[in-house]
mmCIF file of C-alpha atoms and ligand atoms in Angstrom:
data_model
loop_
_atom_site.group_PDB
_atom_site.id
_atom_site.type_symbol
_atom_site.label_atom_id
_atom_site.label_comp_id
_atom_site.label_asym_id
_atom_site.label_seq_id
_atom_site.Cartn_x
_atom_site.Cartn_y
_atom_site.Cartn_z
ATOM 1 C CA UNK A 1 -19.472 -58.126 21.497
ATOM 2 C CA UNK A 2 -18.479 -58.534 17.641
ATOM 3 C CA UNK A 3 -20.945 -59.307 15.022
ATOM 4 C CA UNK A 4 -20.290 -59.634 11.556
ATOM 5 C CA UNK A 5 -23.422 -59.866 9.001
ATOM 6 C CA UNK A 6 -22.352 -60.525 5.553
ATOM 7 C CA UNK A 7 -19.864 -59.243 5.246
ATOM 8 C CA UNK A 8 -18.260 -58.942 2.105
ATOM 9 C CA UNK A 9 -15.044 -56.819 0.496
ATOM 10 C CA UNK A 10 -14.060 -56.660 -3.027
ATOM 11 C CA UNK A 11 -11.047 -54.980 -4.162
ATOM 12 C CA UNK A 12 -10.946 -52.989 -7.469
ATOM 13 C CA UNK A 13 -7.784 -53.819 -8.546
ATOM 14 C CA UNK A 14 -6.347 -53.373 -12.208
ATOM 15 C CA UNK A 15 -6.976 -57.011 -13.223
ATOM 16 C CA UNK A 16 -10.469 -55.904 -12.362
ATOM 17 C CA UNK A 17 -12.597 -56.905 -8.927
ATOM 18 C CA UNK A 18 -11.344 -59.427 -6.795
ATOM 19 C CA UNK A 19 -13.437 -60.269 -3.733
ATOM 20 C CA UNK A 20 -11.707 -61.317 -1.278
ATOM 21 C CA UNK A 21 -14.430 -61.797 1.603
ATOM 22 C CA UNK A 22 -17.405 -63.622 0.735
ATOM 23 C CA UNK A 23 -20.791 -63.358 3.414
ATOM 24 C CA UNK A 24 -19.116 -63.649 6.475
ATOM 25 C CA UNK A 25 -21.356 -64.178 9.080
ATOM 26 C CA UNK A 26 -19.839 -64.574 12.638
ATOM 27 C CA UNK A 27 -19.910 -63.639 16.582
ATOM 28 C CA UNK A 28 -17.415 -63.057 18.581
ATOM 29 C CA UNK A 29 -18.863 -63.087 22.388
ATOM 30 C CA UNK A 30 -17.951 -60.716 25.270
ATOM 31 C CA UNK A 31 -14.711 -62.399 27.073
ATOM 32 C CA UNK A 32 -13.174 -64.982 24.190
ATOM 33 C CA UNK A 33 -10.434 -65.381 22.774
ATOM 34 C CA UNK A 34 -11.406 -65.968 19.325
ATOM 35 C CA UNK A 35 -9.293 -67.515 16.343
ATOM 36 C CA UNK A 36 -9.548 -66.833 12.912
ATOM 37 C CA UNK A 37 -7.116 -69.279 11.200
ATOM 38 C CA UNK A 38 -6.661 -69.837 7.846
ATOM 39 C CA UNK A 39 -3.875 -70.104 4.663
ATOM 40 C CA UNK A 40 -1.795 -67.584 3.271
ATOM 41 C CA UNK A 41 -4.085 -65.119 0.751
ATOM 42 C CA UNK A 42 -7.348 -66.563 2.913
ATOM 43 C CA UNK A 43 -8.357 -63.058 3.705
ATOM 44 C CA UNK A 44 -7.210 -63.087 7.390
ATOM 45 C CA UNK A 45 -5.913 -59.616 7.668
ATOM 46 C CA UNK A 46 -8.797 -58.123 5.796
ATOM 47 C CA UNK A 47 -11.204 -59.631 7.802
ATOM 48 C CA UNK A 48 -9.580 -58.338 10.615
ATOM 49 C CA UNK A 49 -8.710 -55.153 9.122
ATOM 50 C CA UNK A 50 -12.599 -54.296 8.477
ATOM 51 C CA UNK A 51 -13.815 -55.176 12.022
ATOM 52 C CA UNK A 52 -12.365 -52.053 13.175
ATOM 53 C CA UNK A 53 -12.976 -50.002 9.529
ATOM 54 C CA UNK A 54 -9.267 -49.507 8.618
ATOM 55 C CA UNK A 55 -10.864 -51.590 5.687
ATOM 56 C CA UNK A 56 -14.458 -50.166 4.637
ATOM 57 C CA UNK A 57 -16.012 -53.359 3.701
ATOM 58 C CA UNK A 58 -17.932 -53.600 0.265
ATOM 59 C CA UNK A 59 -21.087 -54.588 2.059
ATOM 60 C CA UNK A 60 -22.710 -55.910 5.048
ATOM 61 C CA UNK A 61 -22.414 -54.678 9.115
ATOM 62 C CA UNK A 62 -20.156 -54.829 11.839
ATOM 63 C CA UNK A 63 -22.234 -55.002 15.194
ATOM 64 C CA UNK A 64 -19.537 -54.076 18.153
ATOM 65 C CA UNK A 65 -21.087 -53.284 21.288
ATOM 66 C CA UNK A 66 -24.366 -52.271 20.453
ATOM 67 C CA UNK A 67 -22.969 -50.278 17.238
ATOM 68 C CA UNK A 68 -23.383 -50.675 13.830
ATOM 69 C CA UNK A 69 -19.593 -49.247 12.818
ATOM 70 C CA UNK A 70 -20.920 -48.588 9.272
ATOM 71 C CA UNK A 71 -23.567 -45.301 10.305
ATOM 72 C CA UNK A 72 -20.683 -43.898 12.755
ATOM 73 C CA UNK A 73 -19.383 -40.316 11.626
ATOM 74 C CA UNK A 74 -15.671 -40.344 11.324
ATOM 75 C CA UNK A 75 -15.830 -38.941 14.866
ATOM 76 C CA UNK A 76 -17.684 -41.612 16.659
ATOM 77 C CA UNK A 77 -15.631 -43.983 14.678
ATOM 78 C CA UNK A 78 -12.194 -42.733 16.062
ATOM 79 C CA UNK A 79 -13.741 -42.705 19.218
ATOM 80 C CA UNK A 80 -14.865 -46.436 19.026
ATOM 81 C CA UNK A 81 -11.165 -47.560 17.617
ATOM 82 C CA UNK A 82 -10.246 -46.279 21.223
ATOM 83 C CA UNK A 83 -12.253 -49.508 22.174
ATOM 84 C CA UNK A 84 -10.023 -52.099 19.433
ATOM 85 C CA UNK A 85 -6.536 -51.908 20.585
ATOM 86 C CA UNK A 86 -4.287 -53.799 17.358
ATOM 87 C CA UNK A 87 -1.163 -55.224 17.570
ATOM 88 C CA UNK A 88 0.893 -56.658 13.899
ATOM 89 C CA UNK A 89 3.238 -59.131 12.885
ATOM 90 C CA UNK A 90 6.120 -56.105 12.814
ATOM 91 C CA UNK A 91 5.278 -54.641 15.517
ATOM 92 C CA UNK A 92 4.842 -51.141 14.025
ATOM 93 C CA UNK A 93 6.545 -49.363 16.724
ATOM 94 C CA UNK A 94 8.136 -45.520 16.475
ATOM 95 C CA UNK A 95 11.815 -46.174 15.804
ATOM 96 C CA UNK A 96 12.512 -42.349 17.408
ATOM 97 C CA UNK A 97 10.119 -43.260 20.708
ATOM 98 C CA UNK A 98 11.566 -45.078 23.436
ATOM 99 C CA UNK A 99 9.246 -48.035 25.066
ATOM 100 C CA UNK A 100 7.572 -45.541 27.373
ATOM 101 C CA UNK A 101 6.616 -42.936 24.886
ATOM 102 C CA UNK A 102 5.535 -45.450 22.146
ATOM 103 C CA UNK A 103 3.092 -46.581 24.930
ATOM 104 C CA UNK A 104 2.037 -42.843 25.592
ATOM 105 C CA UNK A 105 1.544 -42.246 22.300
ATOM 106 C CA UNK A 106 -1.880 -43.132 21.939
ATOM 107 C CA UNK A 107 -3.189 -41.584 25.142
ATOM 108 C CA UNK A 108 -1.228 -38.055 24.017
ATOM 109 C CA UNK A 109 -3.694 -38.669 20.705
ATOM 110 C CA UNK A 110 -6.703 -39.235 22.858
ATOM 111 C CA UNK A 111 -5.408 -36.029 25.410
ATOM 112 C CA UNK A 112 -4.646 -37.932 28.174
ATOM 113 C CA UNK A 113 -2.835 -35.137 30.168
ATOM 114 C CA UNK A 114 1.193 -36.039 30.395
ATOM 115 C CA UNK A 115 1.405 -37.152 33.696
ATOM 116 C CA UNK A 116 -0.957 -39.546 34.063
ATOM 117 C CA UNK A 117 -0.220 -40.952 30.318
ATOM 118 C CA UNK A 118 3.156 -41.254 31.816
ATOM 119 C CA UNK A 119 1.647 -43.104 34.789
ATOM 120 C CA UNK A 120 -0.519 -45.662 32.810
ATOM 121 C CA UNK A 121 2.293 -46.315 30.547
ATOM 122 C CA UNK A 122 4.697 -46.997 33.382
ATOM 123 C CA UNK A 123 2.028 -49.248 34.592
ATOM 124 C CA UNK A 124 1.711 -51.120 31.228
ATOM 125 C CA UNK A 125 5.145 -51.565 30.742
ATOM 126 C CA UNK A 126 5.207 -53.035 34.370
ATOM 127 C CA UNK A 127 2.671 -55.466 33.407
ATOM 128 C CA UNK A 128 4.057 -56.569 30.446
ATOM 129 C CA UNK A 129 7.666 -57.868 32.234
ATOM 130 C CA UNK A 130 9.413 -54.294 30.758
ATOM 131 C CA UNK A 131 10.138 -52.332 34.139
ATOM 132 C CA UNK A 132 13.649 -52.414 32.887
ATOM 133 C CA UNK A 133 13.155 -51.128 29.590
ATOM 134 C CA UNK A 134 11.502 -48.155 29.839
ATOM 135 C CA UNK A 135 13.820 -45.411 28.171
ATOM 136 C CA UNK A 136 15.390 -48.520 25.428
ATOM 137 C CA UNK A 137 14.405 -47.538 22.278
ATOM 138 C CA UNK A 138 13.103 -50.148 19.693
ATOM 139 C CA UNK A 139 16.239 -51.032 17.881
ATOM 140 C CA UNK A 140 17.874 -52.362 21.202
ATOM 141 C CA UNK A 141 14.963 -54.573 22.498
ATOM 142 C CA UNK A 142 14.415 -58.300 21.018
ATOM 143 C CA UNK A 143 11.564 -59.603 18.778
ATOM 144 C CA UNK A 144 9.559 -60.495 21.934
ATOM 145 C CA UNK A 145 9.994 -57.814 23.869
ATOM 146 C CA UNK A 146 8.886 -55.104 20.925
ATOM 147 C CA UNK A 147 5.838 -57.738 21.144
ATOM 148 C CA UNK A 148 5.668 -56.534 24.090
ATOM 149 C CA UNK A 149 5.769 -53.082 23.721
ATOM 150 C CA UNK A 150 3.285 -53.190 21.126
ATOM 151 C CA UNK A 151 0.815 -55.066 23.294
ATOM 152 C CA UNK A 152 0.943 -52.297 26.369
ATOM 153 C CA UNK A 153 0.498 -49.674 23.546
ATOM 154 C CA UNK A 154 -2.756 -51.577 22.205
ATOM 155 C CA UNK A 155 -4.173 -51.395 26.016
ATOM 156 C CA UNK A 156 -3.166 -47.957 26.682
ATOM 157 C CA UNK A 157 -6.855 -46.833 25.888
ATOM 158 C CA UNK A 158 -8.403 -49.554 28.279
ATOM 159 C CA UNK A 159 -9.668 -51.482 24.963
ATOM 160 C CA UNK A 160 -12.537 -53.949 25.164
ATOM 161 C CA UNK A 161 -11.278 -55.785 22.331
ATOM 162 C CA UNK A 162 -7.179 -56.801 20.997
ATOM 163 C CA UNK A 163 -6.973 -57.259 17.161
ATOM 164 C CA UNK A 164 -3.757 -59.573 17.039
ATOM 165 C CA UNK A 165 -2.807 -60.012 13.157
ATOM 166 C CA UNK A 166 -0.185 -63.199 13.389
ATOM 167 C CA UNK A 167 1.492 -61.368 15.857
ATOM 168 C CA UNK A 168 3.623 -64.700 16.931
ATOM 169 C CA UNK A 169 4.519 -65.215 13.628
ATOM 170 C CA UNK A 170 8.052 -63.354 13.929
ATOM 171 C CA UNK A 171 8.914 -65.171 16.872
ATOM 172 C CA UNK A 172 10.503 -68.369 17.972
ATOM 173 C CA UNK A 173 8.924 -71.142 19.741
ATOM 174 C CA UNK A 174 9.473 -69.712 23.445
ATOM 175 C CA UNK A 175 9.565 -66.537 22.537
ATOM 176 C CA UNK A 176 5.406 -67.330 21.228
ATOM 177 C CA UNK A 177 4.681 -69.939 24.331
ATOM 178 C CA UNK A 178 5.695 -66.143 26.447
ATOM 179 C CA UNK A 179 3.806 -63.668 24.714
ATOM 180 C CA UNK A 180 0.794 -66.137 24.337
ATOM 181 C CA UNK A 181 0.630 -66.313 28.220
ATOM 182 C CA UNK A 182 0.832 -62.752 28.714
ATOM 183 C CA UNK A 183 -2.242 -62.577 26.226
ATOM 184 C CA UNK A 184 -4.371 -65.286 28.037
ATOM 185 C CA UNK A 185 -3.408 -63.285 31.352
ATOM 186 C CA UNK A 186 -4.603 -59.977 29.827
ATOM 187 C CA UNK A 187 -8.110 -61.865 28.954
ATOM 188 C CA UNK A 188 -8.092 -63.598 32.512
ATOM 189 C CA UNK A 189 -7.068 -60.765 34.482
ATOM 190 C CA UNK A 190 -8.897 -57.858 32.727
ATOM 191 C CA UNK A 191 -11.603 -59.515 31.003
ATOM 192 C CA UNK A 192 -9.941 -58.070 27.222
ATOM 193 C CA UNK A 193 -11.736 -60.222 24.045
ATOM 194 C CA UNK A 194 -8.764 -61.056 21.847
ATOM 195 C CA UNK A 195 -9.136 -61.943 18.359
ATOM 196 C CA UNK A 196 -6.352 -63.675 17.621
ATOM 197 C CA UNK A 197 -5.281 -64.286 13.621
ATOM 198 C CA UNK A 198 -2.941 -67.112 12.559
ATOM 199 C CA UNK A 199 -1.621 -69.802 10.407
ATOM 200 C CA UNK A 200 0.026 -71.423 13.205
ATOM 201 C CA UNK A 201 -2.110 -74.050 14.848
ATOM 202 C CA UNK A 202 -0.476 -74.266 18.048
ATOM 203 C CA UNK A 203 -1.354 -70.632 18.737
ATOM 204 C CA UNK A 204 -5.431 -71.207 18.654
ATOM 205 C CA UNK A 205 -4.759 -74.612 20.358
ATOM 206 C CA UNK A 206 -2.674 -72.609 23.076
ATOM 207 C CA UNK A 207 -5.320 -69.748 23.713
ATOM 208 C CA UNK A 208 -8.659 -69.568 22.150
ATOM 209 C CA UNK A 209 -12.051 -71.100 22.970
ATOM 210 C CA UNK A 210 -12.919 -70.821 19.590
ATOM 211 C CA UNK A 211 -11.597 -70.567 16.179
ATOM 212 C CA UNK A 212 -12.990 -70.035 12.659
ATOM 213 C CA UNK A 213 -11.648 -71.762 9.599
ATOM 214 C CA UNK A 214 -11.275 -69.390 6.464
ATOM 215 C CA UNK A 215 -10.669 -70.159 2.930
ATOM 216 C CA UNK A 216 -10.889 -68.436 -0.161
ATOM 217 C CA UNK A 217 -13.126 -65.413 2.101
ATOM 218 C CA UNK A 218 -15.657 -67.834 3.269
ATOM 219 C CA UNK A 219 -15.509 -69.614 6.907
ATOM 220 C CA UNK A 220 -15.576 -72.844 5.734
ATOM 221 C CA UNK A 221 -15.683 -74.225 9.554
ATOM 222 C CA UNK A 222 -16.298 -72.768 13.212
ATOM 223 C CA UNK A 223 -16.674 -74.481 16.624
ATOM 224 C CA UNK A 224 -15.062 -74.872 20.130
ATOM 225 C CA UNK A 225 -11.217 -75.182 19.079
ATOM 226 C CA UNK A 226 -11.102 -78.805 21.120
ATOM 227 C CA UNK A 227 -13.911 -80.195 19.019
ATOM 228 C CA UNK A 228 -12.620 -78.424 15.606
ATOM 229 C CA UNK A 229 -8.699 -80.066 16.830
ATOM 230 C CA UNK A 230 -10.774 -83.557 17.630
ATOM 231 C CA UNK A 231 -13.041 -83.615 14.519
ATOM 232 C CA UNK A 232 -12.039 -81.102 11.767
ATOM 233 C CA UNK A 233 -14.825 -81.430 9.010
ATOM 234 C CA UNK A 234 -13.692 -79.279 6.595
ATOM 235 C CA UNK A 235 -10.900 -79.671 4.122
ATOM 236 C CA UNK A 236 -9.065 -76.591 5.194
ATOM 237 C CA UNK A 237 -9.392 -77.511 8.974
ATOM 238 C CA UNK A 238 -8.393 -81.305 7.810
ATOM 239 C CA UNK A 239 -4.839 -79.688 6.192
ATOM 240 C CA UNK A 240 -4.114 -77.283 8.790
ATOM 241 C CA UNK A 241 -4.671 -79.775 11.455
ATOM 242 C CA UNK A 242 -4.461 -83.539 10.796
ATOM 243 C CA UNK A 243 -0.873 -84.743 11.157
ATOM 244 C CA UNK A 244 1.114 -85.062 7.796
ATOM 245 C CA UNK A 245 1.823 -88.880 7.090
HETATM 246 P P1 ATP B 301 -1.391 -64.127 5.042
HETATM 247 O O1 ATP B 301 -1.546 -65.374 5.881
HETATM 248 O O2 ATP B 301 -0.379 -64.318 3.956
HETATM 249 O O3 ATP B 301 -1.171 -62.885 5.854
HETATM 250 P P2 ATP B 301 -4.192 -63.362 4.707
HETATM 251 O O4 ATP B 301 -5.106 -64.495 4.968
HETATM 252 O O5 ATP B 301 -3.997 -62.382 5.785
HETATM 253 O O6 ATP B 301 -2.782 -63.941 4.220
HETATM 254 P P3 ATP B 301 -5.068 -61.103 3.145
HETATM 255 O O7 ATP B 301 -3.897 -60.245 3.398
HETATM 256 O O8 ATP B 301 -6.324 -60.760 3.840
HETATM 257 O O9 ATP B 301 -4.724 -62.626 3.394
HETATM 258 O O10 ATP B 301 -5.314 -61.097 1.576
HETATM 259 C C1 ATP B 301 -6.366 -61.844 0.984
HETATM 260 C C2 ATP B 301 -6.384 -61.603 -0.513
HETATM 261 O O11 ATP B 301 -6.753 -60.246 -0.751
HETATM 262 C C3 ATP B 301 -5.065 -61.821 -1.210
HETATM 263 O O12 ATP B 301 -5.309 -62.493 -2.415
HETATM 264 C C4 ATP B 301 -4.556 -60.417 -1.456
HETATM 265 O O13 ATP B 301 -3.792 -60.374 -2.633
HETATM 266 C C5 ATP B 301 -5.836 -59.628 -1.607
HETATM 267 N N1 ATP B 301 -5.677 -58.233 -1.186
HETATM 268 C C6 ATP B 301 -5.416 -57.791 0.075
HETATM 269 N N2 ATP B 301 -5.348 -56.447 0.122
HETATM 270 C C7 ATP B 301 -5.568 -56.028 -1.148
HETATM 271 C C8 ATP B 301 -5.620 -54.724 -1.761
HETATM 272 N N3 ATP B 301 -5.453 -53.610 -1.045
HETATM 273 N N4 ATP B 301 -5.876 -54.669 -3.087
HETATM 274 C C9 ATP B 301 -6.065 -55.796 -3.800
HETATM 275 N N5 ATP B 301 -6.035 -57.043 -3.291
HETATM 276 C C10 ATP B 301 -5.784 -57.158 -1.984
HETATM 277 MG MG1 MG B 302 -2.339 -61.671 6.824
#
């Protein structure tokens, strides 16, 4: 579904370059939930800010679907992003939208006529536990149920894949253990490939099948997440991991 071919991204910055993703070669299959884990400044976000180009990588391709992403016009590309819903740590909602329009908003972007954008919405919302809280407007819903929000707005487009950057991270413990179920029911139910990016362990051990280590921009480790939780080889995996004594 995803493949990633060395890829690598430098950033000119004025200290000079600093490459922050180093020949990343990985494959994210049709169907997975897939974790990227790693610690802070590992290059998590940027990795999964170039799989859908809002970062134009310094070299190397992104394979989705058949595609190589890098020899799309700007056209196709907007097009294919139809395909990668993303959700964030903050949610990024529209303060002045109410649930229901934040969740039309990308299907008024795409043309979806009104009514049936209100429709699918509706739907969403439904879907996501928020049949009450269709006209509340982003300041008067909790943490989880932004979360919430954001996630109906990332499937509004029927996307093949969900982009989650630490999207738990803002959230309690039950608040997490909730939205984390509504994700693996998303996969189960409509078949959605999540790639799911994290510090927090019990998120990959919760819901993905497997996870990749990253450290310093290289994936320094990648394998079934029970094996990886069982046997963790590298040192990363071993600190993230391995009980502190
Ligand atoms: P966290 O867990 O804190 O979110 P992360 O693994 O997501 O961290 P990234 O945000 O991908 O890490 O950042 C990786 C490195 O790239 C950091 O050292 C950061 O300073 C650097 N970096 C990210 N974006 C830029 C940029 N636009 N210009 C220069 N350096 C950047
Ligand atoms: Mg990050």
């Amino acid at each position: 579904m995803i493949s990633l071919r060395n890829l690598c991204k430098t950033f000119e910055t004025a200290n000079g370059p600093v490459e922050v993703l180093k020949n990343i070669d990985l494959d994210i299959k049709k169907g997975e939930v897939f974790g990227i884990i790693g610690l802070s400044g590992a290059g998590k976000s940027t990795l999964v800010r170039c799989i859908n180009l809002l970062e134009k990588p310094t070299s190397g391709e992104i394979i989705f679907d058949g595609m190589n992403l890098m020899k799309l016009s700007r056209k196709e590309l907007l097009k294919v992003r139809q395909s990668m819903g993303m959700v964030f740590q903050s949610f990024n909602l529209l303060q002045q939208r109410t649930a229901l329009k934040n969740v039309c908003y990308p299907l008024e972007i795409a043309h979806v006529p009104k009514d049936r954008a209100r429709k699918k919405a509706v739907e969403l919302l439904e879907m996501v536990g928020l049949a009450d809280k269709l006209n509340a407007y982003p300041s008067q819903l909790s943490g989880g149920q932004k979360q919430r929000v954001a996630i109906a707005r990332a499937l509004a487009t029927d996307p093949k894949v969900l982009l989650c950057d630490e999207i738990t991270s803002a959230l309690d413990p039950n608040t997490t253990r909730s939205i984390l179920e509504l994700l693996q029911n998303i996969n189960r139910t409509m078949g959605v490939t999540i790639v799911m990016i994290t510090h927090e362990m019990e998120v990959i051990e919760q819901i993905c099948h497997r996870v990749a280590v990253i450290n310093g921009g290289r994936i320094v480790e990648m394998g079934d997440v029970k094996e990886v939780f069982l046997r963790p080889r590298s040192e990363t995996a071993k600190q993230l991991i391995l009980p502190k004594s």
